Structure formats: C-alpha cells, structure tokens
C-alpha cells in the first residue's frame, strides 16, 4: 500500500493522551514501536477518542491506514470513523468508516471516492476488546488519492 510522506504533518489535537506513555505525535513518526495512547491512569478517558492531523497543505486522499499498537493488544480500535476538513473546524459527515477484528495487522480504510482536505480526524468509536475504555494507535497514514 502506497503511503504519504508525513514529514510536514502535525498532530494538532487529541481527545486525551497519557503523559509519558503515548504522546500523540507517535502516530506520524514512522516508528511502529511508538504510539498514541488515550488517558488510562487514574480515571481513564472513555470512547469515543479522536486525534486530528494537519497535513500542512491541501492533500488528495484515497484512503487511510491505521496500525494498532504493536507490543500488546491494549487499546485496539474496533470501529472508527474518518472525517476531513479544509479549516480544521468544520467536519461534516464521516468520509469513511472502519470495523476491525482484534489483531495487530495494518488496517486499510478506503474512501468511496478521492477527497481533498488539509485536516483529518480519526475517531475511535469503540474498542476491539470489550470493556477497554482506552485507545492506542501506532501509526496513521493516508493512501494518496488520484
């Protein structure tokens, strides 16, 4: 699967993270060993969880790839929605949805048609493992649109 150059991307928002254990920037660093983890210590943050990426420029998107955390099954996302925006504020309806089994394989979520946007919001709707309140994502990327 061809993926995009993420060198200029920035994570601009997330619903929560766990300080010292899963900063949001880990999802675009190209290292599958690092990850974003929603707050789990004390009172955990609960679903839905989200993370917003600024592509730094308007980008053609044909799909999205999501890699779950690789060192354990904690936080695997069972259902997600993908939203796109040109201003990072107006999101509209999801452009794609994903539903995944419990495993650590790379997931591909294809858009019905190529879309153009500067921002992407990945929303984790529910866990792959019943009873887990938290989410963890190793890598997010896009499949460039044509």
Short mmCIF file of N, CA and C in Angstrom, two decimals:
data_model
loop_
_atom_site.label_atom_id
_atom_site.label_comp_id
_atom_site.label_asym_id
_atom_site.label_seq_id
_atom_site.Cartn_x
_atom_site.Cartn_y
_atom_site.Cartn_z
N UNK A 1 0.85 -1.18 0.00
CA UNK A 1 0.00 0.00 0.00
C UNK A 1 0.89 1.24 0.00
N UNK A 2 0.73 2.08 -1.02
CA UNK A 2 1.49 3.32 -1.07
C UNK A 2 0.98 4.26 0.02
N UNK A 3 1.89 4.85 0.77
CA UNK A 3 1.50 5.78 1.82
C UNK A 3 2.17 7.12 1.58
N UNK A 4 1.69 8.13 2.28
CA UNK A 4 2.14 9.50 2.05
C UNK A 4 3.39 9.86 2.85
N UNK A 5 4.07 10.89 2.38
CA UNK A 5 5.19 11.49 3.12
C UNK A 5 4.59 12.30 4.26
N UNK A 6 4.95 11.97 5.49
CA UNK A 6 4.37 12.64 6.66
C UNK A 6 5.32 13.64 7.31
N UNK A 7 6.41 13.98 6.64
CA UNK A 7 7.45 14.81 7.26
C UNK A 7 6.97 16.21 7.68
N UNK A 8 5.95 16.75 7.03
CA UNK A 8 5.46 18.08 7.39
C UNK A 8 4.16 18.04 8.19
N UNK A 9 3.65 16.85 8.43
CA UNK A 9 2.39 16.69 9.17
C UNK A 9 2.58 17.05 10.64
N UNK A 10 1.49 17.49 11.27
CA UNK A 10 1.49 17.75 12.72
C UNK A 10 0.20 17.21 13.32
N UNK A 11 0.31 16.65 14.51
CA UNK A 11 -0.88 16.31 15.28
C UNK A 11 -1.27 17.60 16.00
N UNK A 12 -2.46 18.11 15.72
CA UNK A 12 -2.86 19.40 16.27
C UNK A 12 -3.86 19.27 17.42
N UNK A 13 -4.44 18.10 17.61
CA UNK A 13 -5.40 17.92 18.69
C UNK A 13 -5.62 16.44 18.95
N UNK A 14 -5.89 16.12 20.21
CA UNK A 14 -6.36 14.77 20.53
C UNK A 14 -7.28 14.87 21.74
N UNK A 15 -8.20 13.92 21.84
CA UNK A 15 -9.19 13.96 22.91
C UNK A 15 -8.53 13.81 24.28
N UNK A 16 -7.46 13.03 24.37
CA UNK A 16 -6.67 12.87 25.59
C UNK A 16 -5.40 12.11 25.23
N UNK A 17 -4.42 12.17 26.10
CA UNK A 17 -3.27 11.28 25.95
C UNK A 17 -2.75 10.95 27.33
N UNK A 18 -1.83 10.01 27.37
CA UNK A 18 -1.27 9.59 28.65
C UNK A 18 0.14 10.15 28.74
N UNK A 19 0.35 11.20 29.56
CA UNK A 19 1.68 11.81 29.65
C UNK A 19 2.76 10.76 29.96
N UNK A 20 3.81 10.80 29.15
CA UNK A 20 4.92 9.88 29.35
C UNK A 20 4.69 8.49 28.79
N UNK A 21 3.48 8.19 28.33
CA UNK A 21 3.18 6.85 27.81
C UNK A 21 2.24 6.98 26.63
N UNK A 22 2.74 7.47 25.54
CA UNK A 22 1.91 7.53 24.35
C UNK A 22 1.53 8.91 23.90
N UNK A 23 2.53 9.80 23.64
CA UNK A 23 2.20 11.11 23.11
C UNK A 23 1.62 11.01 21.70
N UNK A 24 0.73 11.92 21.37
CA UNK A 24 0.02 11.87 20.09
C UNK A 24 0.96 11.89 18.88
N UNK A 25 2.09 12.59 18.98
CA UNK A 25 2.99 12.69 17.82
C UNK A 25 3.53 11.32 17.38
N UNK A 26 3.42 10.31 18.24
CA UNK A 26 3.90 8.97 17.90
C UNK A 26 3.19 8.33 16.72
N UNK A 27 2.00 8.83 16.36
CA UNK A 27 1.25 8.20 15.26
C UNK A 27 1.74 8.59 13.88
N UNK A 28 2.61 9.61 13.80
CA UNK A 28 3.10 10.04 12.48
C UNK A 28 4.62 10.06 12.40
N UNK A 29 5.28 9.34 13.30
CA UNK A 29 6.75 9.39 13.34
C UNK A 29 7.41 8.28 12.52
N UNK A 30 6.62 7.39 11.91
CA UNK A 30 7.19 6.33 11.09
C UNK A 30 7.74 5.17 11.88
N UNK A 31 7.60 5.19 13.20
CA UNK A 31 8.12 4.13 14.06
C UNK A 31 6.96 3.35 14.65
N UNK A 32 6.73 2.10 14.21
CA UNK A 32 5.60 1.33 14.73
C UNK A 32 5.72 0.95 16.21
N UNK A 33 6.90 1.18 16.81
CA UNK A 33 7.07 0.89 18.24
C UNK A 33 6.54 2.01 19.14
N UNK A 34 6.39 3.21 18.58
CA UNK A 34 5.83 4.33 19.35
C UNK A 34 4.34 4.40 19.06
N UNK A 35 3.59 5.01 19.94
CA UNK A 35 2.15 5.05 19.77
C UNK A 35 1.53 6.17 20.57
N UNK A 36 0.32 6.54 20.17
CA UNK A 36 -0.52 7.44 20.95
C UNK A 36 -1.42 6.56 21.81
N UNK A 37 -1.59 6.94 23.06
CA UNK A 37 -2.46 6.21 23.98
C UNK A 37 -3.35 7.22 24.67
N UNK A 38 -4.66 7.00 24.65
CA UNK A 38 -5.57 7.87 25.39
C UNK A 38 -5.31 7.69 26.89
N UNK A 39 -5.78 8.64 27.68
CA UNK A 39 -5.55 8.61 29.13
C UNK A 39 -6.09 7.32 29.74
N UNK A 40 -5.22 6.60 30.47
CA UNK A 40 -5.66 5.36 31.11
C UNK A 40 -5.39 5.35 32.62
N UNK A 41 -4.45 6.17 33.10
CA UNK A 41 -4.17 6.18 34.54
C UNK A 41 -5.23 7.00 35.28
N UNK A 42 -5.46 6.67 36.54
CA UNK A 42 -6.47 7.38 37.31
C UNK A 42 -7.84 7.07 36.73
N UNK A 43 -8.56 8.09 36.34
CA UNK A 43 -9.85 7.89 35.67
C UNK A 43 -9.60 7.90 34.17
N UNK A 44 -9.74 6.74 33.50
CA UNK A 44 -9.45 6.70 32.07
C UNK A 44 -10.45 7.51 31.25
N UNK A 45 -9.95 8.08 30.17
CA UNK A 45 -10.84 8.70 29.18
C UNK A 45 -11.61 7.57 28.50
N UNK A 46 -12.84 7.83 28.13
CA UNK A 46 -13.67 6.79 27.52
C UNK A 46 -13.99 7.12 26.07
N UNK A 47 -14.45 6.11 25.35
CA UNK A 47 -14.83 6.28 23.95
C UNK A 47 -16.01 7.24 23.84
N UNK A 48 -16.06 7.99 22.70
CA UNK A 48 -15.12 7.99 21.58
C UNK A 48 -13.85 8.79 21.88
N UNK A 49 -12.77 8.41 21.21
CA UNK A 49 -11.48 9.12 21.28
C UNK A 49 -11.21 9.68 19.89
N UNK A 50 -10.46 10.77 19.81
CA UNK A 50 -10.12 11.28 18.48
C UNK A 50 -8.75 11.94 18.47
N UNK A 51 -8.26 12.05 17.25
CA UNK A 51 -6.97 12.68 17.01
C UNK A 51 -7.05 13.42 15.68
N UNK A 52 -6.50 14.63 15.62
CA UNK A 52 -6.59 15.46 14.42
C UNK A 52 -5.18 15.72 13.88
N UNK A 53 -5.04 15.51 12.58
CA UNK A 53 -3.76 15.71 11.89
C UNK A 53 -3.91 16.85 10.89
N UNK A 54 -2.91 17.74 10.87
CA UNK A 54 -2.80 18.80 9.87
C UNK A 54 -1.77 18.33 8.85
N UNK A 55 -2.19 18.17 7.60
CA UNK A 55 -1.27 17.72 6.54
C UNK A 55 -0.33 18.83 6.07
N UNK A 56 -0.53 20.08 6.54
CA UNK A 56 0.28 21.25 6.19
C UNK A 56 -0.07 21.82 4.82
N UNK A 57 -0.83 21.09 4.03
CA UNK A 57 -1.29 21.59 2.73
C UNK A 57 -2.49 20.75 2.31
N UNK A 58 -3.25 21.25 1.38
CA UNK A 58 -4.39 20.51 0.84
C UNK A 58 -3.87 19.25 0.17
N UNK A 59 -4.49 18.13 0.48
CA UNK A 59 -3.98 16.82 0.08
C UNK A 59 -5.11 15.96 -0.50
N UNK A 60 -4.80 15.19 -1.55
CA UNK A 60 -5.77 14.25 -2.12
C UNK A 60 -5.67 12.94 -1.35
N UNK A 61 -6.83 12.44 -0.91
CA UNK A 61 -6.87 11.26 -0.04
C UNK A 61 -7.76 10.20 -0.67
N UNK A 62 -7.19 9.02 -0.86
CA UNK A 62 -7.95 7.89 -1.39
C UNK A 62 -8.33 6.89 -0.31
N UNK A 63 -7.63 6.96 0.81
CA UNK A 63 -7.89 6.06 1.93
C UNK A 63 -6.99 6.38 3.09
N UNK A 64 -7.16 5.63 4.16
CA UNK A 64 -6.41 5.83 5.39
C UNK A 64 -5.90 4.47 5.86
N UNK A 65 -4.69 4.46 6.40
CA UNK A 65 -4.20 3.24 7.05
C UNK A 65 -4.03 3.50 8.54
N UNK A 66 -4.39 2.49 9.31
CA UNK A 66 -4.29 2.53 10.78
C UNK A 66 -3.55 1.29 11.23
N UNK A 67 -2.46 1.49 11.96
CA UNK A 67 -1.70 0.39 12.53
C UNK A 67 -1.93 0.39 14.04
N UNK A 68 -2.51 -0.70 14.58
CA UNK A 68 -2.70 -0.77 16.04
C UNK A 68 -1.35 -0.83 16.77
N UNK A 69 -1.40 -0.56 18.04
CA UNK A 69 -0.22 -0.72 18.90
C UNK A 69 0.33 -2.13 18.68
N UNK A 70 1.67 -2.23 18.57
CA UNK A 70 2.29 -3.50 18.19
C UNK A 70 2.79 -4.35 19.35
N UNK A 71 3.05 -3.77 20.52
CA UNK A 71 3.65 -4.55 21.61
C UNK A 71 2.62 -5.25 22.50
N UNK A 72 1.35 -4.90 22.38
CA UNK A 72 0.28 -5.58 23.12
C UNK A 72 -1.07 -5.19 22.52
N UNK A 73 -2.11 -5.86 22.97
CA UNK A 73 -3.44 -5.63 22.38
C UNK A 73 -4.20 -4.49 23.03
N UNK A 74 -3.68 -3.90 24.11
CA UNK A 74 -4.35 -2.78 24.77
C UNK A 74 -4.69 -1.68 23.78
N UNK A 75 -5.93 -1.22 23.82
CA UNK A 75 -6.33 -0.05 23.06
C UNK A 75 -6.66 -0.27 21.60
N UNK A 76 -6.70 -1.53 21.14
CA UNK A 76 -7.04 -1.75 19.74
C UNK A 76 -8.43 -1.20 19.45
N UNK A 77 -8.54 -0.47 18.36
CA UNK A 77 -9.80 0.16 17.96
C UNK A 77 -10.63 -0.86 17.19
N UNK A 78 -11.90 -1.02 17.58
CA UNK A 78 -12.81 -1.93 16.89
C UNK A 78 -13.56 -1.25 15.77
N UNK A 79 -14.03 -0.03 16.01
CA UNK A 79 -14.74 0.75 14.99
C UNK A 79 -14.19 2.16 14.99
N UNK A 80 -14.06 2.73 13.78
CA UNK A 80 -13.58 4.11 13.66
C UNK A 80 -14.32 4.83 12.56
N UNK A 81 -14.22 6.15 12.59
CA UNK A 81 -14.75 7.00 11.53
C UNK A 81 -13.65 7.99 11.14
N UNK A 82 -13.62 8.33 9.86
CA UNK A 82 -12.64 9.28 9.32
C UNK A 82 -13.40 10.52 8.85
N UNK A 83 -12.96 11.67 9.32
CA UNK A 83 -13.54 12.96 8.92
C UNK A 83 -12.45 13.79 8.26
N UNK A 84 -12.84 14.62 7.30
CA UNK A 84 -11.90 15.51 6.62
C UNK A 84 -12.41 16.94 6.71
N UNK A 85 -11.46 17.90 6.68
CA UNK A 85 -11.81 19.31 6.79
C UNK A 85 -10.76 20.15 6.08
N UNK A 86 -11.17 21.30 5.58
CA UNK A 86 -10.22 22.24 4.99
C UNK A 86 -9.76 23.29 5.98
N UNK A 87 -10.53 23.50 7.07
CA UNK A 87 -10.17 24.53 8.05
C UNK A 87 -9.87 23.97 9.45
N UNK A 88 -10.05 22.67 9.66
CA UNK A 88 -9.79 22.08 10.97
C UNK A 88 -10.90 22.34 11.98
N UNK A 89 -12.01 22.93 11.52
CA UNK A 89 -13.13 23.24 12.42
C UNK A 89 -14.44 22.62 11.93
N UNK A 90 -14.67 22.69 10.62
CA UNK A 90 -15.89 22.17 10.02
C UNK A 90 -15.62 20.76 9.48
N UNK A 91 -16.32 19.75 10.02
CA UNK A 91 -16.01 18.36 9.68
C UNK A 91 -17.08 17.66 8.84
N UNK A 92 -18.33 17.99 9.00
CA UNK A 92 -19.37 17.31 8.23
C UNK A 92 -19.51 15.85 8.63
N UNK A 93 -19.97 15.04 7.70
CA UNK A 93 -20.19 13.61 7.95
C UNK A 93 -18.90 12.83 7.71
N UNK A 94 -18.80 11.63 8.30
CA UNK A 94 -17.59 10.83 8.04
C UNK A 94 -17.47 10.46 6.56
N UNK A 95 -16.25 10.49 6.04
CA UNK A 95 -16.00 10.11 4.65
C UNK A 95 -15.74 8.61 4.52
N UNK A 96 -15.47 7.96 5.66
CA UNK A 96 -15.22 6.52 5.67
C UNK A 96 -15.39 6.00 7.09
N UNK A 97 -15.68 4.69 7.18
CA UNK A 97 -15.80 4.02 8.47
C UNK A 97 -15.03 2.72 8.39
N UNK A 98 -14.50 2.29 9.53
CA UNK A 98 -13.79 1.02 9.59
C UNK A 98 -14.30 0.18 10.74
N UNK A 99 -14.26 -1.14 10.55
CA UNK A 99 -14.62 -2.10 11.60
C UNK A 99 -13.57 -3.19 11.56
N UNK A 100 -12.94 -3.46 12.73
CA UNK A 100 -11.77 -4.32 12.74
C UNK A 100 -11.85 -5.42 13.79
N UNK A 101 -11.26 -6.59 13.47
CA UNK A 101 -11.14 -7.65 14.47
C UNK A 101 -9.99 -7.35 15.43
N UNK A 102 -9.88 -8.14 16.47
CA UNK A 102 -8.79 -7.99 17.44
C UNK A 102 -7.54 -8.66 16.88
N UNK A 103 -6.63 -7.85 16.32
CA UNK A 103 -5.29 -8.30 15.93
C UNK A 103 -4.46 -7.06 15.64
N UNK A 104 -3.18 -7.25 15.39
CA UNK A 104 -2.27 -6.10 15.25
C UNK A 104 -1.91 -5.77 13.81
N UNK A 105 -2.69 -6.28 12.85
CA UNK A 105 -2.37 -6.06 11.44
C UNK A 105 -2.73 -4.65 11.00
N UNK A 106 -2.04 -4.19 9.94
CA UNK A 106 -2.32 -2.91 9.34
C UNK A 106 -3.74 -2.92 8.76
N UNK A 107 -4.51 -1.88 9.06
CA UNK A 107 -5.87 -1.76 8.56
C UNK A 107 -5.90 -0.72 7.43
N UNK A 108 -6.70 -0.99 6.40
CA UNK A 108 -6.88 -0.04 5.31
C UNK A 108 -8.35 0.33 5.23
N UNK A 109 -8.61 1.62 5.21
CA UNK A 109 -9.97 2.14 5.14
C UNK A 109 -10.03 2.96 3.85
N UNK A 110 -10.74 2.45 2.85
CA UNK A 110 -10.80 3.14 1.55
C UNK A 110 -11.98 4.10 1.52
N UNK A 111 -11.75 5.26 0.92
CA UNK A 111 -12.83 6.21 0.68
C UNK A 111 -13.57 5.76 -0.58
N UNK A 112 -14.87 6.04 -0.65
CA UNK A 112 -15.65 5.68 -1.84
C UNK A 112 -15.13 6.42 -3.06
N UNK A 113 -14.69 7.67 -2.85
CA UNK A 113 -14.06 8.44 -3.93
C UNK A 113 -13.00 9.33 -3.32
N UNK A 114 -12.01 9.71 -4.12
CA UNK A 114 -10.93 10.57 -3.65
C UNK A 114 -11.51 11.88 -3.10
N UNK A 115 -10.97 12.30 -1.97
CA UNK A 115 -11.39 13.56 -1.34
C UNK A 115 -10.15 14.44 -1.19
N UNK A 116 -10.39 15.75 -1.04
CA UNK A 116 -9.30 16.71 -0.85
C UNK A 116 -9.53 17.44 0.47
N UNK A 117 -8.48 17.51 1.29
CA UNK A 117 -8.61 18.18 2.59
C UNK A 117 -7.23 18.52 3.13
N UNK A 118 -7.20 19.43 4.09
CA UNK A 118 -5.95 19.75 4.78
C UNK A 118 -5.86 19.03 6.12
N UNK A 119 -7.01 18.74 6.74
CA UNK A 119 -7.05 18.12 8.07
C UNK A 119 -7.80 16.80 8.03
N UNK A 120 -7.38 15.87 8.88
CA UNK A 120 -8.07 14.60 9.05
C UNK A 120 -8.31 14.36 10.54
N UNK A 121 -9.51 13.90 10.85
CA UNK A 121 -9.83 13.50 12.22
C UNK A 121 -10.12 12.00 12.21
N UNK A 122 -9.35 11.25 13.00
CA UNK A 122 -9.57 9.82 13.19
C UNK A 122 -10.33 9.69 14.50
N UNK A 123 -11.54 9.14 14.44
CA UNK A 123 -12.37 8.99 15.64
C UNK A 123 -12.50 7.50 15.95
N UNK A 124 -11.99 7.10 17.10
CA UNK A 124 -12.16 5.73 17.58
C UNK A 124 -13.52 5.66 18.27
N UNK A 125 -14.43 4.89 17.70
CA UNK A 125 -15.82 4.82 18.18
C UNK A 125 -15.98 3.78 19.29
N UNK A 126 -15.30 2.64 19.12
CA UNK A 126 -15.42 1.56 20.11
C UNK A 126 -14.17 0.68 20.10
N UNK A 127 -13.94 -0.06 21.20
CA UNK A 127 -12.75 -0.91 21.29
C UNK A 127 -12.94 -2.25 20.57
N UNK A 128 -11.82 -2.86 20.17
CA UNK A 128 -11.85 -4.21 19.62
C UNK A 128 -12.01 -5.23 20.76
N UNK A 129 -11.58 -4.84 21.96
CA UNK A 129 -11.65 -5.73 23.12
C UNK A 129 -12.68 -5.15 24.09
N UNK A 130 -13.77 -5.86 24.27
CA UNK A 130 -14.86 -5.38 25.12
C UNK A 130 -14.35 -5.00 26.50
N UNK A 131 -14.85 -3.88 27.02
CA UNK A 131 -14.50 -3.46 28.37
C UNK A 131 -13.33 -2.51 28.46
N UNK A 132 -12.58 -2.32 27.38
CA UNK A 132 -11.46 -1.37 27.42
C UNK A 132 -11.97 0.03 27.13
N UNK A 133 -11.62 0.97 27.99
CA UNK A 133 -12.06 2.36 27.83
C UNK A 133 -11.11 3.16 26.95
N UNK A 134 -9.90 2.69 26.79
CA UNK A 134 -8.83 3.47 26.16
C UNK A 134 -8.56 3.01 24.73
N UNK A 135 -7.87 3.88 23.99
CA UNK A 135 -7.46 3.60 22.61
C UNK A 135 -5.96 3.83 22.48
N UNK A 136 -5.36 3.09 21.56
CA UNK A 136 -3.94 3.26 21.25
C UNK A 136 -3.76 3.06 19.75
N UNK A 137 -2.94 3.92 19.14
CA UNK A 137 -2.68 3.86 17.70
C UNK A 137 -1.18 4.00 17.49
N UNK A 138 -0.58 3.04 16.75
CA UNK A 138 0.85 3.11 16.47
C UNK A 138 1.13 4.09 15.33
N UNK A 139 0.40 3.96 14.23
CA UNK A 139 0.64 4.80 13.06
C UNK A 139 -0.66 5.10 12.34
N UNK A 140 -0.79 6.31 11.84
CA UNK A 140 -1.86 6.71 10.92
C UNK A 140 -1.20 7.27 9.68
N UNK A 141 -1.74 6.92 8.52
CA UNK A 141 -1.23 7.47 7.28
C UNK A 141 -2.39 7.53 6.29
N UNK A 142 -2.15 8.14 5.15
CA UNK A 142 -3.17 8.15 4.11
C UNK A 142 -2.64 7.43 2.88
N UNK A 143 -3.58 6.96 2.08
CA UNK A 143 -3.27 6.44 0.76
C UNK A 143 -3.56 7.61 -0.17
N UNK A 144 -2.55 8.10 -0.88
CA UNK A 144 -2.79 9.27 -1.72
C UNK A 144 -3.89 9.01 -2.76
N UNK A 145 -4.73 10.02 -2.97
CA UNK A 145 -5.79 9.93 -3.96
C UNK A 145 -5.26 10.30 -5.35
N UNK A 146 -5.99 9.87 -6.36
CA UNK A 146 -5.58 10.15 -7.74
C UNK A 146 -6.38 11.29 -8.31
#
